[in-house]
Amino acid sequence: MKIAISGLGRMGMQIARKLQEGGHTVIAHNRSKEPVAEMQAIGATAAFTKEEVVAAFQNEPAIVWLMIPSDVVDSELDDWLSVLPPESILIDGGNSDFRQTKIRSERVAARGSTLLDIGTSGGIWGYANGFSMMAGGDASGFKTIEPVLQTLSLPEGAYHRFGESGTGHFVKMTHNAIEYGMMQSLAEGYRFLKEGPYKNINLAAAGEVWQHHSVITSWLNELCRDALAENPELAGIDGFVAESGEARWTLEVAKDMSLDMPSIQASFDVRLASQQGKTNFTTKLLAAMRNAFGGHKINKE
């Protein structure tokens, strides 16, 4: 299948590379030229402008997967809609607010094209392990791009269409809010081991034991174990933990619906406090986890 990937950052590059190596025809597009040249070197078609993307589809309906920050989606959609032929398919694969996705889908439909929302998880490990993809939007459009999802899910990922526009981003938003709570619980537990009544407990060894079919065996615990084995004191990490929007949106919707989410709220509050300088071993481990699964920047002490 011919598909353009626009936004060749941490995950976008992996998506493009996995599709190119999986036999698809990939058109690589990015604001800066270096990632495009990198993809071109492995056989992808380079497109340095949106017009070049359209030309690569020979003015037929295009399929464009956007891996871009949520705060630029609106402006990017406007730019794409000004050049794409009708009946094109746009895919928002990033972490967008599902409430905005529904509005954007209507705007794209009014221009004769389709917007699919495909929340994508797997971090910087998705290339090797397969991505987990949560889709929403038009059923016909989803069927058209399903071969792409099949390739991206290999060898151990998965995908599912959950329904109308916005449902994919809603499920992904909820996934990320759960992630906040799970990460917080693990990080607090390891801090308790470190600062509790017994001194010099080997935290990485505890993580290794827990990782062998205990109730908390998980990828996040594996990442904790590995981070603590490499850097037991988490030296050089200042403990600032960013929040990228998904838990905030989840809590806003939950409040509107009078649904209590105390664990997710608490984990969100810890991240906000860390940004005001309230840091400790817990927030350092949170930052280390984010870096390990997503390549997110670590602020240095």
Tab-separated table of C-alpha atoms in Angstrom:
chain	number	residue	atom	x	y	z
A	1	MET	CA	0.000	0.000	0.000
A	2	LYS	CA	1.184	3.534	-0.740
A	3	ILE	CA	1.132	5.778	2.331
A	4	ALA	CA	2.757	9.034	3.375
A	5	ILE	CA	4.127	9.419	6.887
A	6	SER	CA	4.310	13.049	7.962
A	7	GLY	CA	6.243	13.681	11.148
A	8	LEU	CA	9.378	11.576	11.441
A	9	GLY	CA	10.066	11.966	15.130
A	10	ARG	CA	10.668	9.198	17.676
A	11	MET	CA	7.635	7.120	16.723
A	12	GLY	CA	6.936	8.464	13.249
A	13	MET	CA	10.341	7.337	12.026
A	14	GLN	CA	9.769	3.861	13.416
A	15	ILE	CA	6.349	3.636	11.788
A	16	ALA	CA	7.766	4.729	8.438
A	17	ARG	CA	10.696	2.339	8.662
A	18	LYS	CA	8.527	-0.616	9.695
A	19	LEU	CA	6.137	-0.015	6.802
A	20	GLN	CA	8.936	0.436	4.265
A	21	GLU	CA	10.610	-2.772	5.403
A	22	GLY	CA	7.210	-4.483	5.423
A	23	GLY	CA	6.778	-3.992	1.681
A	24	HIS	CA	4.653	-0.852	1.599
A	25	THR	CA	5.463	2.174	-0.548
A	26	VAL	CA	6.318	4.910	1.936
A	27	ILE	CA	6.447	8.612	1.148
A	28	ALA	CA	8.498	10.294	3.854
A	29	HIS	CA	7.637	13.867	4.837
A	30	ASN	CA	8.976	15.979	7.669
A	31	ARG	CA	9.540	19.628	8.532
A	32	SER	CA	13.328	19.132	8.674
A	33	LYS	CA	15.153	17.406	5.848
A	34	GLU	CA	17.469	15.012	7.691
A	35	PRO	CA	14.853	12.371	8.654
A	36	VAL	CA	13.464	12.437	5.106
A	37	ALA	CA	16.934	11.759	3.725
A	38	GLU	CA	17.346	8.928	6.237
A	39	MET	CA	14.172	7.274	4.992
A	40	GLN	CA	15.138	7.902	1.379
A	41	ALA	CA	18.356	5.983	2.011
A	42	ILE	CA	16.348	2.808	2.726
A	43	GLY	CA	14.113	3.167	-0.309
A	44	ALA	CA	11.305	5.504	0.700
A	45	THR	CA	10.145	8.310	-1.579
A	46	ALA	CA	11.297	11.682	-0.290
A	47	ALA	CA	8.753	14.505	-0.109
A	48	PHE	CA	10.009	17.775	1.319
A	49	THR	CA	6.714	19.606	0.794
A	50	LYS	CA	3.050	18.694	1.021
A	51	GLU	CA	2.752	19.322	-2.693
A	52	GLU	CA	5.440	16.686	-3.308
A	53	VAL	CA	3.430	14.238	-1.179
A	54	VAL	CA	0.358	14.834	-3.354
A	55	ALA	CA	2.415	14.487	-6.539
A	56	ALA	CA	3.728	11.120	-5.346
A	57	PHE	CA	0.135	9.858	-5.386
A	58	GLN	CA	-0.139	11.107	-8.978
A	59	ASN	CA	-3.008	13.396	-7.948
A	60	GLU	CA	-5.133	10.411	-6.899
A	61	PRO	CA	-6.650	10.292	-3.382
A	62	ALA	CA	-3.831	10.146	-0.872
A	63	ILE	CA	-3.339	8.386	2.456
A	64	VAL	CA	-1.378	10.505	4.938
A	65	TRP	CA	-0.489	9.370	8.455
A	66	LEU	CA	0.267	12.338	10.754
A	67	MET	CA	2.580	11.774	13.731
A	68	ILE	CA	2.674	15.309	15.071
A	69	PRO	CA	2.072	17.096	18.410
A	70	SER	CA	-1.554	17.709	19.293
A	71	ASP	CA	-1.116	21.479	19.419
A	72	VAL	CA	-0.316	21.712	15.703
A	73	VAL	CA	-2.931	19.274	14.369
A	74	ASP	CA	-5.469	21.978	13.496
A	75	SER	CA	-3.057	24.093	11.481
A	76	GLU	CA	-1.585	21.037	9.782
A	77	LEU	CA	-5.041	19.767	8.815
A	78	ASP	CA	-5.842	23.129	7.247
A	79	ASP	CA	-2.629	22.992	5.229
A	80	TRP	CA	-3.193	19.407	4.105
A	81	LEU	CA	-6.818	20.027	3.140
A	82	SER	CA	-5.714	22.885	0.910
A	83	VAL	CA	-3.638	20.529	-1.274
A	84	LEU	CA	-5.101	17.010	-0.953
A	85	PRO	CA	-7.507	15.657	-3.593
A	86	PRO	CA	-11.014	14.714	-2.420
A	87	GLU	CA	-11.515	11.199	-1.058
A	88	SER	CA	-8.110	11.254	0.610
A	89	ILE	CA	-7.605	9.671	4.038
A	90	LEU	CA	-5.854	11.527	6.851
A	91	ILE	CA	-4.807	9.608	9.948
A	92	ASP	CA	-4.072	11.332	13.248
A	93	GLY	CA	-1.801	8.816	14.962
A	94	GLY	CA	-0.748	11.071	17.819
A	95	ASN	CA	-2.228	11.824	21.222
A	96	SER	CA	-5.086	14.196	20.440
A	97	ASP	CA	-8.046	15.210	22.578
A	98	PHE	CA	-10.927	13.036	21.341
A	99	ARG	CA	-13.316	15.964	21.737
A	100	GLN	CA	-11.310	17.906	19.173
A	101	THR	CA	-10.991	14.847	16.951
A	102	LYS	CA	-14.769	14.680	16.473
A	103	ILE	CA	-14.830	18.323	15.378
A	104	ARG	CA	-11.845	17.854	13.085
A	105	SER	CA	-13.439	14.810	11.473
A	106	GLU	CA	-16.459	16.887	10.487
A	107	ARG	CA	-14.195	19.548	9.033
A	108	VAL	CA	-12.295	16.997	6.952
A	109	ALA	CA	-15.529	15.334	5.807
A	110	ALA	CA	-16.860	18.698	4.635
A	111	ARG	CA	-13.888	18.848	2.273
A	112	GLY	CA	-14.670	15.408	0.846
A	113	SER	CA	-12.025	13.419	2.694
A	114	THR	CA	-11.843	11.185	5.789
A	115	LEU	CA	-10.084	11.606	9.122
A	116	LEU	CA	-9.276	8.486	11.135
A	117	ASP	CA	-7.992	8.666	14.702
A	118	ILE	CA	-5.524	5.936	15.559
A	119	GLY	CA	-4.004	6.298	19.003
A	120	THR	CA	-0.684	4.502	18.840
A	121	SER	CA	1.173	2.954	21.769
A	122	GLY	CA	4.428	1.056	21.950
A	123	GLY	CA	6.901	3.860	22.414
A	124	ILE	CA	10.340	3.500	20.939
A	125	TRP	CA	9.961	-0.285	21.206
A	126	GLY	CA	7.071	-0.530	18.744
A	127	TYR	CA	9.370	-1.068	15.777
A	128	ALA	CA	10.658	-4.333	17.243
A	129	ASN	CA	7.676	-5.510	19.278
A	130	GLY	CA	4.753	-4.227	17.210
A	131	PHE	CA	2.502	-1.273	17.943
A	132	SER	CA	-0.806	-1.284	19.829
A	133	MET	CA	-3.270	0.829	17.840
A	134	MET	CA	-6.679	2.094	18.933
A	135	ALA	CA	-8.749	3.290	15.973
A	136	GLY	CA	-11.872	5.356	15.481
A	137	GLY	CA	-13.649	6.800	12.467
A	138	ASP	CA	-15.211	5.742	9.202
A	139	ALA	CA	-15.435	1.954	8.817
A	140	SER	CA	-14.702	2.021	5.096
A	141	GLY	CA	-11.622	4.180	5.571
A	142	PHE	CA	-10.431	1.885	8.326
A	143	LYS	CA	-10.830	-1.128	6.028
A	144	THR	CA	-8.801	0.640	3.349
A	145	ILE	CA	-5.800	1.228	5.620
A	146	GLU	CA	-6.034	-2.055	7.556
A	147	PRO	CA	-3.071	-3.644	5.689
A	148	VAL	CA	-0.907	-0.888	7.175
A	149	LEU	CA	-2.124	-1.704	10.684
A	150	GLN	CA	-1.492	-5.395	10.133
A	151	THR	CA	2.151	-4.667	9.313
A	152	LEU	CA	2.616	-2.245	12.190
A	153	SER	CA	1.204	-4.720	14.697
A	154	LEU	CA	3.796	-7.397	13.883
A	155	PRO	CA	5.034	-9.431	15.692
A	156	GLU	CA	3.196	-8.960	19.009
A	157	GLY	CA	1.137	-5.773	18.706
A	158	ALA	CA	-2.576	-5.415	18.071
A	159	TYR	CA	-5.224	-3.088	16.665
A	160	HIS	CA	-8.985	-2.604	16.848
A	161	ARG	CA	-11.539	-0.119	15.525
A	162	PHE	CA	-13.698	0.994	18.439
A	163	GLY	CA	-16.368	2.934	16.561
A	164	GLU	CA	-17.147	6.450	15.389
A	165	SER	CA	-14.725	9.334	15.134
A	166	GLY	CA	-12.973	10.050	18.427
A	167	THR	CA	-13.276	6.576	19.923
A	168	GLY	CA	-9.703	5.650	19.031
A	169	HIS	CA	-8.278	8.719	20.729
A	170	PHE	CA	-10.663	8.225	23.660
A	171	VAL	CA	-9.396	4.689	24.276
A	172	LYS	CA	-5.771	5.836	23.875
A	173	MET	CA	-6.357	8.762	26.246
A	174	THR	CA	-7.734	6.390	28.853
A	175	HIS	CA	-4.798	4.033	28.302
A	176	ASN	CA	-2.360	6.853	29.007
A	177	ALA	CA	-4.246	7.965	32.108
A	178	ILE	CA	-4.042	4.403	33.443
A	179	GLU	CA	-0.347	4.469	32.587
A	180	TYR	CA	0.095	7.527	34.839
A	181	GLY	CA	-1.392	5.663	37.799
A	182	MET	CA	0.582	2.461	37.222
A	183	MET	CA	3.853	4.346	36.863
A	184	GLN	CA	3.160	6.337	40.021
A	185	SER	CA	2.424	3.234	42.076
A	186	LEU	CA	5.611	1.481	40.947
A	187	ALA	CA	7.767	4.540	41.514
A	188	GLU	CA	6.349	5.065	45.027
A	189	GLY	CA	6.933	1.412	45.874
A	190	TYR	CA	10.581	1.513	44.847
A	191	ARG	CA	11.042	4.720	46.831
A	192	PHE	CA	9.565	2.977	49.860
A	193	LEU	CA	12.046	0.133	49.482
A	194	LYS	CA	14.891	2.638	49.267
A	195	GLU	CA	13.886	4.973	52.093
A	196	GLY	CA	11.947	2.588	54.363
A	197	PRO	CA	13.065	0.851	57.571
A	198	TYR	CA	15.643	-1.438	55.922
A	199	LYS	CA	18.698	0.118	54.361
A	200	ASN	CA	20.637	-1.023	51.316
A	201	ILE	CA	17.913	-3.171	49.784
A	202	ASN	CA	18.897	-4.027	46.220
A	203	LEU	CA	16.095	-2.393	44.260
A	204	ALA	CA	17.019	-3.979	40.938
A	205	ALA	CA	17.026	-7.404	42.574
A	206	ALA	CA	13.547	-6.782	43.974
A	207	GLY	CA	12.422	-5.772	40.504
A	208	GLU	CA	13.940	-8.909	39.029
A	209	VAL	CA	12.078	-11.144	41.501
A	210	TRP	CA	8.824	-9.249	40.916
A	211	GLN	CA	9.239	-9.664	37.173
A	212	HIS	CA	8.964	-13.457	37.374
A	213	HIS	CA	5.196	-14.006	37.371
A	214	SER	CA	4.411	-11.961	40.465
A	215	VAL	CA	1.129	-10.069	40.423
A	216	ILE	CA	2.907	-6.849	39.362
A	217	THR	CA	4.938	-8.384	36.547
A	218	SER	CA	4.788	-5.843	33.722
A	219	TRP	CA	6.771	-3.983	31.094
A	220	LEU	CA	6.808	-0.900	33.315
A	221	ASN	CA	8.300	-2.913	36.169
A	222	GLU	CA	10.866	-4.317	33.750
A	223	LEU	CA	11.843	-0.776	32.813
A	224	CYS	CA	12.147	0.151	36.504
A	225	ARG	CA	14.348	-2.864	37.165
A	226	ASP	CA	16.628	-2.039	34.254
A	227	ALA	CA	16.885	1.650	35.139
A	228	LEU	CA	17.782	0.834	38.746
A	229	ALA	CA	20.299	-1.816	37.733
A	230	GLU	CA	22.062	0.733	35.524
A	231	ASN	CA	21.783	3.688	37.895
A	232	PRO	CA	20.778	2.626	41.452
A	233	GLU	CA	20.705	6.176	42.822
A	234	LEU	CA	19.175	7.656	39.642
A	235	ALA	CA	22.061	10.073	39.712
A	236	GLY	CA	21.865	12.984	37.312
A	237	ILE	CA	18.054	12.949	37.006
A	238	ASP	CA	16.396	16.014	38.512
A	239	GLY	CA	12.919	14.476	38.861
A	240	PHE	CA	10.954	16.836	36.618
A	241	VAL	CA	8.100	14.812	35.070
A	242	ALA	CA	6.266	16.214	32.069
A	243	GLU	CA	2.571	15.660	31.365
A	244	SER	CA	1.527	15.489	27.752
A	245	GLY	CA	-2.211	16.101	28.096
A	246	GLU	CA	-3.928	12.729	28.171
A	247	ALA	CA	-4.462	12.463	31.942
A	248	ARG	CA	-5.557	16.111	32.057
A	249	TRP	CA	-8.196	15.490	29.372
A	250	THR	CA	-9.322	12.288	31.090
A	251	LEU	CA	-9.816	14.088	34.396
A	252	GLU	CA	-11.710	16.938	32.704
A	253	VAL	CA	-14.170	14.518	31.104
A	254	ALA	CA	-14.464	12.477	34.311
A	255	LYS	CA	-15.325	15.624	36.257
A	256	ASP	CA	-17.986	16.564	33.711
A	257	MET	CA	-19.495	13.088	34.123
A	258	SER	CA	-19.118	13.000	37.940
A	259	LEU	CA	-16.784	10.007	37.773
A	260	ASP	CA	-14.198	9.801	40.544
A	261	MET	CA	-10.631	8.926	39.509
A	262	PRO	CA	-8.574	9.419	42.682
A	263	SER	CA	-5.542	7.359	41.645
A	264	ILE	CA	-5.149	9.054	38.282
A	265	GLN	CA	-5.789	12.462	39.867
A	266	ALA	CA	-3.080	11.846	42.464
A	267	SER	CA	-0.550	10.727	39.872
A	268	PHE	CA	-1.321	13.783	37.757
A	269	ASP	CA	-0.888	16.090	40.756
A	270	VAL	CA	2.541	14.587	41.468
A	271	ARG	CA	3.674	15.458	37.947
A	272	LEU	CA	2.440	19.025	38.290
A	273	ALA	CA	4.210	19.361	41.637
A	274	SER	CA	7.449	18.037	40.152
A	275	GLN	CA	7.337	20.852	37.627
A	276	GLN	CA	7.289	23.301	40.563
A	277	GLY	CA	10.393	21.734	42.110
A	278	LYS	CA	8.810	19.115	44.401
A	279	THR	CA	10.976	16.187	43.358
A	280	ASN	CA	12.200	13.031	45.036
A	281	PHE	CA	13.243	9.469	44.216
A	282	THR	CA	9.696	8.717	43.020
A	283	THR	CA	9.657	11.465	40.424
A	284	LYS	CA	13.202	10.594	39.328
A	285	LEU	CA	12.066	7.039	38.608
A	286	LEU	CA	8.994	8.333	36.772
A	287	ALA	CA	11.255	10.401	34.531
A	288	ALA	CA	13.527	7.395	33.972
A	289	MET	CA	10.542	5.243	32.961
A	290	ARG	CA	9.295	7.854	30.472
A	291	ASN	CA	12.719	7.998	28.901
A	292	ALA	CA	12.962	4.205	28.708
A	293	PHE	CA	9.657	3.552	26.945
A	294	GLY	CA	9.207	6.736	24.950
A	295	GLY	CA	12.596	8.355	24.589
A	296	HIS	CA	11.286	11.391	26.466
A	297	LYS	CA	13.907	13.900	27.557
A	298	ILE	CA	15.339	13.639	31.060
A	299	ASN	CA	16.138	16.917	32.812
A	300	LYS	CA	19.586	16.691	34.363
A	301	GLU	CA	20.427	17.694	37.925
